[in-house]
Amino acid sequence: MLKIAPSILAADFARLGQEIRDVDRSGADWIHIDIMDNRFVPNLTFGPPVIRAVRPETRLPFDVHLMTVHPETLFPALIEAGANVLTVHAEACTHLHRTVNRIRELGCLAGVALNPHTPLSVLDYVLQDVDLVLIMTVNPGFGGQSFISGMLPKIRELRKKLAEIGRPEVHIEVDGGITDETAPLVREAGADVLVAGSYVFGQTDREKAISSLRR
Ligand code: DX5
Ligand code: ZN
């Protein structure tokens, strides 16, 4: 089952609650929330207080993408604020196995994100423990960048690995440069959760934008 996760990074922050209600009504499955710390990535966004403030606006799962160093220090506050999926970057975690298992103990779905240059092999000994793998299709930090097509073989290879270990249910999420043109390519390669920021929030008709990603 394909999921569309609009990234609120591209929303109008002055009307964030309304923007979230709008994509909820327009057929979104998850709300993607990008946490950036100006250390792991050269940009700064929002944290638990903002997530808590918008939690009453929707019942859709909050898919939280942590682009931060020491992400585990934020887990309790994020969960208290209403996060449902917590995705950490493999590059930011010295003890990735411990971190992933901590997320599951706390009752969230556990995701691991890989920067474009990071090989799939970093997941070899943790793939049994994850609920989701996020393949970055741009270098993280900013919305509105171009899709890196070299990530398509990576998605295909991951889908194959997951089948081989008997875990076809693990989500493959893609993030960065997703449009109506790139969506069919990542879906064909095996992705089942599509994050889209500027493509969805950049159009006035969000229902049309979201449904165009499903075609
Ligand atoms: C980038 C973020 C993305 C971003 C995607 O670092 O992780 O979630 O919002 O933006 P678009 O869809 O515009 O490439
Ligand atoms: Zn993201």
GROMACS .gro file of N, CA and C and ligand atoms in nm, residues 7-10 32 34 36 41 65 67 134 136 138-145 175-178 195-199, ligand 1:
model
  101
    7SER      N    1   0.579   1.680   0.320
    7SER     CA    2   0.677   1.735   0.414
    7SER      C    3   0.641   1.880   0.444
    8ILE      N    4   0.615   1.907   0.573
    8ILE     CA    5   0.571   2.041   0.610
    8ILE      C    6   0.682   2.146   0.602
    9LEU      N    7   0.804   2.099   0.568
    9LEU     CA    8   0.913   2.195   0.548
    9LEU      C    9   0.875   2.298   0.441
   10ALA      N   10   0.792   2.254   0.346
   10ALA     CA   11   0.754   2.343   0.235
   10ALA      C   12   0.620   2.413   0.259
   32HIS      N   13   0.504   1.433   0.717
   32HIS     CA   14   0.650   1.422   0.732
   32HIS      C   15   0.704   1.550   0.795
   34ASP      N   16   1.045   1.740   0.933
   34ASP     CA   17   1.191   1.743   0.924
   34ASP      C   18   1.252   1.821   1.037
   36MET      N   19   1.585   1.959   1.186
   36MET     CA   20   1.725   1.989   1.148
   36MET      C   21   1.790   2.072   1.258
   41VAL      N   22   2.302   1.883   0.952
   41VAL     CA   23   2.275   1.949   0.823
   41VAL      C   24   2.285   2.100   0.843
   65HIS      N   25   1.155   1.289   1.081
   65HIS     CA   26   1.286   1.264   1.019
   65HIS      C   27   1.388   1.349   1.093
   67MET      N   28   1.727   1.494   1.138
   67MET     CA   29   1.856   1.527   1.079
   67MET      C   30   1.935   1.601   1.186
  134LEU      N   31   1.481   0.488   0.505
  134LEU     CA   32   1.461   0.610   0.426
  134LEU      C   33   1.580   0.630   0.335
  136MET      N   34   1.755   0.864   0.107
  136MET     CA   35   1.755   1.005   0.068
  136MET      C   36   1.784   1.015  -0.081
  138VAL      N   37   1.801   1.318  -0.224
  138VAL     CA   38   1.878   1.443  -0.234
  138VAL      C   39   1.970   1.443  -0.112
  139ASN      N   40   2.066   1.534  -0.108
  139ASN     CA   41   2.144   1.552   0.015
  139ASN      C   42   2.059   1.630   0.113
  140PRO      N   43   2.044   1.579   0.236
  140PRO     CA   44   1.947   1.641   0.327
  140PRO      C   45   1.986   1.783   0.368
  141GLY      N   46   1.883   1.860   0.404
  141GLY     CA   47   1.907   1.995   0.454
  141GLY      C   48   1.811   2.098   0.396
  142PHE      N   49   1.765   2.074   0.274
  142PHE     CA   50   1.682   2.175   0.208
  142PHE      C   51   1.575   2.110   0.121
  143GLY      N   52   1.463   2.179   0.109
  143GLY     CA   53   1.359   2.136   0.016
  143GLY      C   54   1.392   2.188  -0.123
  144GLY      N   55   1.317   2.141  -0.221
  144GLY     CA   56   1.326   2.196  -0.356
  144GLY      C   57   1.449   2.158  -0.437
  145GLN      N   58   1.522   2.054  -0.395
  145GLN     CA   59   1.640   2.012  -0.472
  145GLN      C   60   1.601   1.906  -0.576
  175ASP      N   61   1.285   1.041  -0.010
  175ASP     CA   62   1.271   1.180   0.034
  175ASP      C   63   1.365   1.269  -0.045
  176GLY      N   64   1.305   1.362  -0.121
  176GLY     CA   65   1.383   1.459  -0.194
  176GLY      C   66   1.357   1.454  -0.344
  177GLY      N   67   1.304   1.563  -0.396
  177GLY     CA   68   1.282   1.573  -0.541
  177GLY      C   69   1.172   1.484  -0.595
  178ILE      N   70   1.076   1.449  -0.508
  178ILE     CA   71   0.966   1.363  -0.555
  178ILE      C   72   0.857   1.451  -0.620
  195VAL      N   73   0.782   1.082   0.027
  195VAL     CA   74   0.779   1.215   0.089
  195VAL      C   75   0.780   1.318  -0.023
  196ALA      N   76   0.697   1.420  -0.011
  196ALA     CA   77   0.700   1.527  -0.111
  196ALA      C   78   0.671   1.659  -0.041
  197GLY      N   79   0.764   1.751  -0.052
  197GLY     CA   80   0.749   1.883   0.011
  197GLY      C   81   0.703   1.985  -0.088
  198SER      N   82   0.798   2.038  -0.166
  198SER     CA   83   0.763   2.148  -0.256
  198SER      C   84   0.661   2.107  -0.362
  199TYR      N   85   0.662   1.980  -0.404
  199TYR     CA   86   0.566   1.939  -0.506
  199TYR      C   87   0.422   1.951  -0.456
  216DX5     C1   88   1.528   1.742   0.294
  216DX5     C2   89   1.409   1.696   0.372
  216DX5     C3   90   1.290   1.671   0.289
  216DX5     C4   91   1.237   1.791   0.215
  216DX5     C5   92   1.195   1.742   0.080
  216DX5     O1   93   1.640   1.738   0.373
  216DX5     O2   94   1.438   1.576   0.442
  216DX5     O3   95   1.185   1.608   0.362
  216DX5     O4   96   1.130   1.856   0.277
  216DX5     O5   97   1.163   1.848   0.000
  216DX5     P1   98   1.128   1.835  -0.155
  216DX5     O6   99   1.014   1.738  -0.167
  216DX5     O7  100   1.093   1.974  -0.193
  216DX5     O8  101   1.252   1.783  -0.225
   0.00000   0.00000   0.00000
